[in-house]
PDB file of C-alpha atoms in Angstrom:
ATOM      1  CA  LEU V   1      -2.460  -5.370  -3.946  1.00 36.00           C
ATOM      2  CA  VAL V   2      -4.294  -4.128  -1.220  1.00 34.00           C
ATOM      3  CA  ASP V   3      -6.874  -1.733  -0.107  1.00 32.00           C
ATOM      4  CA  SER V   4      -6.149  -0.689   3.429  1.00 32.00           C
ATOM      5  CA  GLU V   5      -9.888  -0.657   4.254  1.00 33.00           C
ATOM      6  CA  ALA V   6     -10.370  -4.151   3.365  1.00 33.00           C
ATOM      7  CA  GLN V   7      -7.323  -4.870   5.506  1.00 33.00           C
ATOM      8  CA  LEU V   8      -6.255  -7.790   3.561  1.00 34.00           C
ATOM      9  CA  PRO V   9      -2.708  -8.915   2.191  1.00 40.00           C
ATOM     10  CA  ALA V  10      -1.232  -7.697  -1.067  1.00 40.00           C
ATOM     11  CA  ALA V  11       2.006  -9.963  -1.386  1.00 39.00           C
ATOM     12  CA  VAL V  12       1.924 -13.144   0.713  1.00 40.00           C
ATOM     13  CA  ALA V  13       5.261 -14.406   1.516  1.00 34.00           C
ATOM     14  CA  ASP V  14       6.668 -17.868   1.632  1.00 36.00           C
ATOM     15  CA  ALA V  15       4.530 -18.999   4.569  1.00 36.00           C
ATOM     16  CA  ALA V  16       1.923 -19.774   1.836  1.00 37.00           C
ATOM     17  CA  LYS V  17       4.285 -22.375   0.435  1.00 37.00           C
ATOM     18  CA  LYS V  18       4.135 -24.264   3.745  1.00 41.00           C
ATOM     19  CA  LYS V  19       0.436 -24.905   2.989  1.00 40.00           C
ATOM     20  CA  GLN V  20      -0.517 -23.031   6.319  1.00 45.00           C
ATOM     21  CA  PRO V  21      -1.459 -19.544   5.183  1.00 46.00           C
ATOM     22  CA  GLN V  22      -4.623 -19.359   7.307  1.00 48.00           C
ATOM     23  CA  SER V  23      -2.726 -18.945  10.513  1.00 51.00           C
ATOM     24  CA  LEU V  24      -0.516 -16.229   8.869  1.00 50.00           C
ATOM     25  CA  LEU V  25      -3.604 -14.472   7.317  1.00 56.00           C
ATOM     26  CA  ARG V  26      -5.761 -14.761  10.570  1.00 50.00           C
ATOM     27  CA  SER V  27      -3.009 -14.050  13.007  1.00 50.00           C
ATOM     28  CA  THR V  28      -3.426 -10.356  12.730  1.00 46.00           C
ATOM     29  CA  GLN V  29      -6.925  -8.782  12.553  1.00 39.00           C
ATOM     30  CA  THR V  30      -5.829  -5.874  10.462  1.00 41.00           C
ATOM     31  CA  TRP V  31      -2.971  -5.235   8.147  1.00 46.00           C
ATOM     32  CA  ASP V  32      -1.597  -1.702   7.843  1.00 45.00           C
ATOM     33  CA  GLU V  33      -0.047  -0.582   4.719  1.00 56.00           C
ATOM     34  CA  ILE V  34       3.474  -1.564   5.432  1.00 73.00           C
ATOM     35  CA  ALA V  35       5.092   0.514   2.742  1.00 78.00           C
ATOM     36  CA  ASP V  36       3.258   3.548   3.933  1.00 83.00           C
ATOM     37  CA  GLU V  37       4.078   3.074   7.475  1.00 85.00           C
ATOM     38  CA  MET V  38       7.869   2.828   6.681  1.00 88.00           C
ATOM     39  CA  ILE V  39       7.690   6.085   4.644  1.00 91.00           C
ATOM     40  CA  GLU V  40       5.526   7.922   7.383  1.00 92.00           C
ATOM     41  CA  LYS V  41       8.176   6.937   9.958  1.00 91.00           C
ATOM     42  CA  ALA V  42      11.222   8.002   7.739  1.00 91.00           C
ATOM     43  CA  GLU V  43       9.509  11.344   6.747  1.00 93.00           C
ATOM     44  CA  ASN V  44       7.959  11.929  10.143  1.00 95.00           C
ATOM     45  CA  LYS V  45       4.809  12.963   8.309  1.00 94.00           C
ATOM     46  CA  PRO V  46       1.508  11.365   7.277  1.00 94.00           C
ATOM     47  CA  ILE V  47       1.293  10.308   3.552  1.00 92.00           C
ATOM     48  CA  PRO V  48      -1.149  13.114   2.645  1.00 94.00           C
ATOM     49  CA  GLN V  49       1.221  15.812   3.811  1.00 95.00           C
ATOM     50  CA  ILE V  50       4.185  14.024   2.125  1.00 95.00           C
ATOM     51  CA  ILE V  51       2.270  14.111  -1.294  1.00 95.00           C
ATOM     52  CA  GLU V  52       1.024  17.615  -0.618  1.00 94.00           C
ATOM     53  CA  ARG V  53       4.300  19.240   0.279  1.00 95.00           C
ATOM     54  CA  LEU V  54       6.801  16.881  -1.440  1.00 95.00           C
ATOM     55  CA  GLY V  55       4.762  15.724  -4.471  1.00 95.00           C
ATOM     56  CA  GLU V  56       3.750  12.377  -5.728  1.00 95.00           C
ATOM     57  CA  ASP V  57       7.173  11.663  -7.372  1.00 96.00           C
ATOM     58  CA  PHE V  58       8.934  11.960  -4.176  1.00 96.00           C
ATOM     59  CA  PHE V  59       6.335   9.696  -2.577  1.00 95.00           C
ATOM     60  CA  ARG V  60       6.614   7.001  -5.320  1.00 95.00           C
ATOM     61  CA  CYS V  61      10.479   7.050  -4.925  1.00 95.00           C
ATOM     62  CA  ALA V  62      10.092   6.534  -1.140  1.00 94.00           C
ATOM     63  CA  GLU V  63       7.518   3.917  -1.755  1.00 92.00           C
ATOM     64  CA  ASN V  64       9.964   2.015  -3.983  1.00 94.00           C
ATOM     65  CA  LEU V  65      12.633   2.099  -1.374  1.00 93.00           C
ATOM     66  CA  ALA V  66      10.136   0.936   1.300  1.00 91.00           C
ATOM     67  CA  VAL V  67       9.023  -2.186  -0.910  1.00 91.00           C
ATOM     68  CA  ASN V  68      12.742  -2.960  -1.658  1.00 92.00           C
ATOM     69  CA  ILE V  69      13.378  -3.179   1.989  1.00 90.00           C
ATOM     70  CA  ALA V  70      10.267  -5.063   2.958  1.00 87.00           C
ATOM     71  CA  GLY V  71      10.347  -7.503  -0.025  1.00 87.00           C
ATOM     72  CA  LYS V  72      13.633  -8.845   1.265  1.00 87.00           C
ATOM     73  CA  GLU V  73      12.066 -10.226   4.199  1.00 80.00           C
ATOM     74  CA  LYS V  74      10.442 -13.800   4.367  1.00 76.00           C
ATOM     75  CA  SER V  75       7.181 -14.881   5.807  1.00 70.00           C
ATOM     76  CA  ARG V  76       5.707 -11.467   5.712  1.00 74.00           C
ATOM     77  CA  ILE V  77       2.596  -9.954   4.289  1.00 79.00           C
ATOM     78  CA  ILE V  78       3.393  -6.692   2.549  1.00 82.00           C
ATOM     79  CA  ALA V  79       0.269  -4.504   2.240  1.00 81.00           C
ATOM     80  CA  THR V  80       0.440  -1.522  -0.193  1.00 86.00           C
ATOM     81  CA  GLY V  81      -1.578   1.241  -1.565  1.00 85.00           C
ATOM     82  CA  GLY V  82      -3.099   0.834  -4.990  1.00 89.00           C
ATOM     83  CA  GLY V  83      -0.614   3.086  -6.664  1.00 92.00           C
ATOM     84  CA  ILE V  84       2.117   0.729  -5.955  1.00 93.00           C
ATOM     85  CA  ILE V  85       1.637  -0.735  -9.619  1.00 94.00           C
ATOM     86  CA  THR V  86       2.295   2.650 -11.288  1.00 94.00           C
ATOM     87  CA  ARG V  87       6.101   1.890 -11.160  1.00 95.00           C
ATOM     88  CA  PRO V  88       7.230  -1.219 -12.793  1.00 95.00           C
ATOM     89  CA  GLU V  89      10.277  -1.336 -10.584  1.00 96.00           C
ATOM     90  CA  ASN V  90       8.066  -2.283  -7.682  1.00 95.00           C
ATOM     91  CA  TYR V  91       7.260  -5.609  -9.220  1.00 95.00           C
ATOM     92  CA  MET V  92      10.257  -7.510  -8.398  1.00 94.00           C
ATOM     93  CA  PRO V  93      10.695  -6.469  -4.831  1.00 92.00           C
ATOM     94  CA  LEU V  94       7.112  -7.560  -4.258  1.00 90.00           C
ATOM     95  CA  LYS V  95       7.555 -10.792  -6.107  1.00 91.00           C
ATOM     96  CA  GLN V  96      10.962 -11.987  -4.990  1.00 90.00           C
ATOM     97  CA  ASN V  97       9.731 -14.011  -1.862  1.00 84.00           C
ATOM     98  CA  GLY V  98       6.215 -14.596  -2.568  1.00 83.00           C
ATOM     99  CA  ILE V  99       3.148 -14.058  -4.694  1.00 88.00           C
ATOM    100  CA  ILE V 100       1.056 -10.963  -5.331  1.00 92.00           C
ATOM    101  CA  VAL V 101      -2.668 -11.088  -4.527  1.00 90.00           C
ATOM    102  CA  PHE V 102      -4.889  -8.417  -6.091  1.00 92.00           C
ATOM    103  CA  ILE V 103      -7.741  -7.630  -3.876  1.00 89.00           C
ATOM    104  CA  ASN V 104     -10.340  -6.334  -6.431  1.00 91.00           C
ATOM    105  CA  ARG V 105     -13.055  -4.079  -4.925  1.00 87.00           C
ATOM    106  CA  ASP V 106     -15.762  -2.184  -6.415  1.00 86.00           C
ATOM    107  CA  GLY V 107     -14.254   0.962  -7.675  1.00 81.00           C
ATOM    108  CA  ASP V 108     -17.174   2.991  -6.803  1.00 82.00           C
ATOM    109  CA  LYS V 109     -16.795   2.069  -3.228  1.00 81.00           C
ATOM    110  CA  LEU V 110     -13.121   2.971  -2.678  1.00 82.00           C
ATOM    111  CA  PRO V 111     -12.670   5.705  -0.109  1.00 82.00           C
ATOM    112  CA  THR V 112     -11.112   9.248  -0.808  1.00 85.00           C
ATOM    113  CA  ARG V 113     -10.707  10.462   2.561  1.00 85.00           C
ATOM    114  CA  GLY V 114      -7.091  10.881   3.517  1.00 85.00           C
ATOM    115  CA  ARG V 115      -6.034  10.019  -0.052  1.00 87.00           C
ATOM    116  CA  PRO V 116      -4.880  13.183  -1.825  1.00 90.00           C
ATOM    117  CA  LEU V 117      -4.303  11.511  -5.285  1.00 91.00           C
ATOM    118  CA  SER V 118      -7.993  10.006  -5.172  1.00 91.00           C
ATOM    119  CA  GLN V 119      -9.231  13.442  -4.318  1.00 91.00           C
ATOM    120  CA  MET V 120      -7.064  15.019  -7.035  1.00 92.00           C
ATOM    121  CA  TYR V 121      -7.576  12.664  -9.982  1.00 92.00           C
ATOM    122  CA  GLY V 122     -10.838  10.895  -8.901  1.00 91.00           C
ATOM    123  CA  VAL V 123     -11.220   7.420  -7.676  1.00 91.00           C
ATOM    124  CA  LYS V 124     -13.007   6.135 -10.884  1.00 90.00           C
ATOM    125  CA  ALA V 125     -10.443   7.571 -13.094  1.00 92.00           C
ATOM    126  CA  LEU V 126      -7.465   6.087 -11.067  1.00 93.00           C
ATOM    127  CA  TYR V 127      -9.208   2.609 -10.885  1.00 91.00           C
ATOM    128  CA  GLU V 128      -9.926   2.471 -14.526  1.00 92.00           C
ATOM    129  CA  LYS V 129      -6.320   3.697 -15.352  1.00 94.00           C
ATOM    130  CA  ARG V 130      -4.726   1.176 -13.044  1.00 94.00           C
ATOM    131  CA  MET V 131      -6.876  -1.904 -13.629  1.00 94.00           C
ATOM    132  CA  PRO V 132      -4.713  -3.343 -16.513  1.00 95.00           C
ATOM    133  CA  LEU V 133      -1.531  -2.865 -14.218  1.00 95.00           C
ATOM    134  CA  TYR V 134      -3.251  -4.530 -11.339  1.00 94.00           C
ATOM    135  CA  LYS V 135      -3.938  -7.608 -13.510  1.00 93.00           C
ATOM    136  CA  GLN V 136      -0.556  -7.556 -14.995  1.00 94.00           C
ATOM    137  CA  PHE V 137       1.164  -7.647 -11.362  1.00 93.00           C
ATOM    138  CA  ALA V 138      -1.022 -10.141  -9.936  1.00 95.00           C
ATOM    139  CA  ASP V 139      -0.451 -13.844  -9.571  1.00 94.00           C
ATOM    140  CA  ILE V 140      -3.972 -14.249  -7.917  1.00 94.00           C
ATOM    141  CA  GLU V 141      -7.055 -12.017  -8.133  1.00 95.00           C
ATOM    142  CA  VAL V 142      -9.693 -12.124  -5.441  1.00 93.00           C
ATOM    143  CA  ASP V 143     -13.004 -10.332  -6.002  1.00 92.00           C
ATOM    144  CA  VAL V 144     -14.162  -9.143  -2.595  1.00 88.00           C
ATOM    145  CA  SER V 145     -17.567  -7.854  -3.429  1.00 87.00           C
ATOM    146  CA  ALA V 146     -20.113  -9.094  -1.125  1.00 88.00           C
ATOM    147  CA  LYS V 147     -17.760 -11.324   0.798  1.00 87.00           C
ATOM    148  CA  ASN V 148     -16.820 -10.965   4.467  1.00 83.00           C
ATOM    149  CA  GLN V 149     -13.343 -11.162   5.806  1.00 78.00           C
ATOM    150  CA  THR V 150     -13.431 -14.940   6.529  1.00 79.00           C
ATOM    151  CA  GLN V 151     -14.717 -15.745   3.064  1.00 86.00           C
ATOM    152  CA  ILE V 152     -12.075 -13.591   1.416  1.00 85.00           C
ATOM    153  CA  VAL V 153      -9.341 -15.134   3.668  1.00 82.00           C
ATOM    154  CA  ASP V 154     -10.489 -18.606   2.750  1.00 85.00           C
ATOM    155  CA  GLU V 155     -10.464 -17.736  -0.964  1.00 90.00           C
ATOM    156  CA  ILE V 156      -7.026 -16.363  -0.725  1.00 87.00           C
ATOM    157  CA  VAL V 157      -5.770 -19.359   0.929  1.00 84.00           C
ATOM    158  CA  ASP V 158      -7.401 -21.843  -1.550  1.00 89.00           C
ATOM    159  CA  LYS V 159      -5.977 -19.752  -4.611  1.00 91.00           C
ATOM    160  CA  ILE V 160      -2.482 -19.683  -2.953  1.00 86.00           C
ATOM    161  CA  LYS V 161      -2.607 -23.445  -2.561  1.00 85.00           C
ATOM    162  CA  ASN V 162      -3.696 -23.950  -5.997  1.00 90.00           C
ATOM    163  CA  TYR V 163      -1.112 -21.513  -7.311  1.00 90.00           C
ATOM    164  CA  TYR V 164       1.816 -23.326  -5.587  1.00 85.00           C
ATOM    165  CA  SER V 165       0.430 -26.706  -6.619  1.00 86.00           C
ATOM    166  CA  VAL V 166       0.462 -25.739 -10.262  1.00 87.00           C
ATOM    167  CA  ASN V 167       3.609 -23.534 -10.202  1.00 79.00           C
TER     168      ASN V 167
END
């Protein structure tokens, strides 16, 4: 899963199977939250407005539709918000063409700006509640504490290669 500020992939598609994921991961300097972009485009509103006006349930349903569409594509990095794991039905669309990488950040450093659910429930409470789900969804976990983007990408690549050599 992804934290958009870290700008790293959540589900790495089958390009990783070709043992050349560095070029995929480094080909773009930033990754946007693909699911959120799709929702914002469909609703013609930013995510905070969607949640505030239509509610979290509406947003989660729209998010599921977005990952179902994006998950069918191959050779794609699907970046999501941290709440994607709150709905079990999101697992298969994310998993169907690749692997799921959990980008584990220090919960105390997660942003709240522009994130109505984090502001409403508190980052720490959400992080603690979601942690078991992150670990359940993930094929690979990468702790990004005290690492730069190059180190993180290299670790993801190494873990992806190891994952495919074992599985």
